[in-house]
Amino acid sequence: MKVISTKKAPVAIGPYSQAIQVGNLVYTSGQIPIDPETGVFVEGGIKEQTRQSLTNVKAILEEVGLTMSNIVKTTVFMADMNDFADMNSVYAEFFTEPYPARSAVAVKTLPKGALVEIEVIAEVKA
């Protein structure tokens, strides 16, 4: 097991790691839309928050030489399923075919009142 950490993504706000690599898989913790340079949420709504959450995921993967194309599964948590179309339009900017598998669910609340939180599983290709 290898702990993955970068200053280009927000520091963990609890007793967890930004990501863990086990074998050829990297599991990220859920990324909320905190700008790592300021330590606060990005300004705007679901589109801006989705973009920042995925930018944070990207930074974590880059720490171990991976890209978004290494992602095999994503889970998107949203505070309001009515935001799905706007989240999805930004999400589509980060991925190309073959797209990773995905789950998208609405939850009652997210950490710090975020509108979205995204976690991924990525494959380290030999």
Coordinates of C-alpha atoms in Angstrom, one line a residue:
M1 CA 0.0 0.0 0.0
K2 CA 1.3 3.5 -1.0
V3 CA 0.0 6.8 0.3
I4 CA -0.4 9.5 -2.4
S5 CA -0.3 13.1 -1.5
T6 CA 0.1 16.4 -3.3
K7 CA 0.0 20.0 -2.4
K8 CA -1.8 20.7 -5.8
A9 CA -5.0 19.3 -4.2
P10 CA -6.6 20.2 -0.9
V11 CA -5.1 18.7 2.2
A12 CA -7.3 16.1 3.9
I13 CA -9.7 17.6 6.4
G14 CA -9.9 14.5 8.5
P15 CA -8.1 11.2 9.3
Y16 CA -7.7 10.0 5.7
S17 CA -5.3 10.2 2.7
Q18 CA -5.9 12.0 -0.5
A19 CA -5.3 8.7 -2.3
I20 CA -4.0 5.2 -1.7
Q21 CA -2.4 2.9 -4.3
V22 CA -2.8 -0.8 -3.8
G23 CA -1.3 -2.9 -6.5
N24 CA -2.2 -1.4 -9.9
L25 CA -5.2 0.5 -8.6
V26 CA -5.3 4.1 -7.1
Y27 CA -8.3 5.0 -5.0
T28 CA -8.9 8.7 -4.4
S29 CA -10.8 10.1 -1.5
G30 CA -13.8 12.2 -2.4
Q31 CA -12.7 15.6 -3.7
I32 CA -14.8 18.6 -2.9
P33 CA -14.4 22.0 -4.7
I34 CA -11.7 23.5 -2.5
D35 CA -9.0 25.5 -4.3
P36 CA -5.7 24.2 -2.8
E37 CA -4.1 27.6 -3.2
T38 CA -6.7 29.4 -1.1
G39 CA -8.1 26.6 1.0
V40 CA -11.7 27.8 0.3
F41 CA -14.4 26.8 -2.1
V42 CA -14.3 28.1 -5.7
E43 CA -16.8 30.9 -6.4
G44 CA -19.8 29.9 -8.4
G45 CA -22.3 27.0 -8.6
I46 CA -22.3 23.4 -9.6
K47 CA -20.3 23.9 -12.8
E48 CA -17.5 25.7 -11.1
Q49 CA -17.5 23.2 -8.2
T50 CA -17.5 20.2 -10.5
R51 CA -14.6 21.7 -12.4
Q52 CA -12.6 22.2 -9.2
S53 CA -13.4 18.8 -7.8
L54 CA -12.2 17.1 -11.0
T55 CA -9.1 19.4 -11.2
N56 CA -8.3 18.2 -7.7
V57 CA -8.7 14.6 -8.8
K58 CA -6.4 15.2 -11.8
A59 CA -3.7 16.7 -9.6
I60 CA -3.7 13.7 -7.3
L61 CA -3.4 11.3 -10.2
E62 CA -0.6 13.4 -11.8
E63 CA 1.4 13.0 -8.6
V64 CA 1.9 9.3 -9.5
G65 CA 2.1 9.9 -13.3
L66 CA -1.5 9.1 -14.2
T67 CA -4.0 11.0 -16.3
M68 CA -7.8 11.1 -16.4
S69 CA -7.6 8.4 -19.0
N70 CA -6.4 6.0 -16.3
I71 CA -9.7 6.3 -14.4
V72 CA -11.9 3.2 -14.6
K73 CA -14.7 4.2 -12.2
T74 CA -16.0 7.5 -10.8
T75 CA -18.6 8.2 -8.1
V76 CA -20.2 11.6 -8.1
F77 CA -22.1 12.7 -5.0
M78 CA -24.4 15.7 -5.5
A79 CA -26.4 17.8 -3.0
D80 CA -29.2 18.2 -5.6
M81 CA -30.0 15.9 -8.5
N82 CA -31.5 18.9 -10.3
D83 CA -27.8 19.9 -10.9
F84 CA -27.1 16.7 -12.8
A85 CA -27.2 18.2 -16.3
D86 CA -24.9 21.1 -15.4
M87 CA -22.5 18.7 -13.5
N88 CA -22.5 16.3 -16.5
S89 CA -21.6 19.1 -19.0
V90 CA -18.5 19.9 -17.1
Y91 CA -17.7 16.3 -16.3
A92 CA -17.7 15.6 -20.0
E93 CA -14.9 18.1 -20.5
F94 CA -12.5 15.9 -18.5
F95 CA -13.1 12.5 -20.2
T96 CA -12.8 10.9 -23.6
E97 CA -13.9 7.5 -24.9
P98 CA -13.7 4.9 -23.5
Y99 CA -15.5 6.7 -20.6
P100 CA -15.0 5.3 -17.1
A101 CA -17.9 3.6 -15.4
R102 CA -19.8 6.0 -13.2
S103 CA -22.3 6.3 -10.4
A104 CA -24.0 9.6 -9.7
V105 CA -26.2 9.9 -6.6
A106 CA -27.8 12.7 -4.6
V107 CA -27.1 12.8 -0.9
K108 CA -28.5 14.8 1.9
T109 CA -25.4 16.9 2.7
L110 CA -21.8 17.0 1.7
P111 CA -18.7 18.2 3.7
K112 CA -18.6 21.9 4.3
G113 CA -21.9 22.3 2.3
A114 CA -20.3 21.4 -1.1
L115 CA -22.7 20.9 -4.0
V116 CA -20.6 18.0 -5.4
E117 CA -17.9 15.5 -4.3
I118 CA -16.1 13.2 -6.7
E119 CA -14.0 10.1 -6.0
V120 CA -12.3 7.8 -8.5
I121 CA -10.5 4.5 -9.0
A122 CA -7.7 4.6 -11.5
E123 CA -5.6 1.9 -13.1
V124 CA -1.8 2.0 -13.2
K125 CA -1.1 0.4 -16.6
A126 CA 2.0 -1.7 -16.9

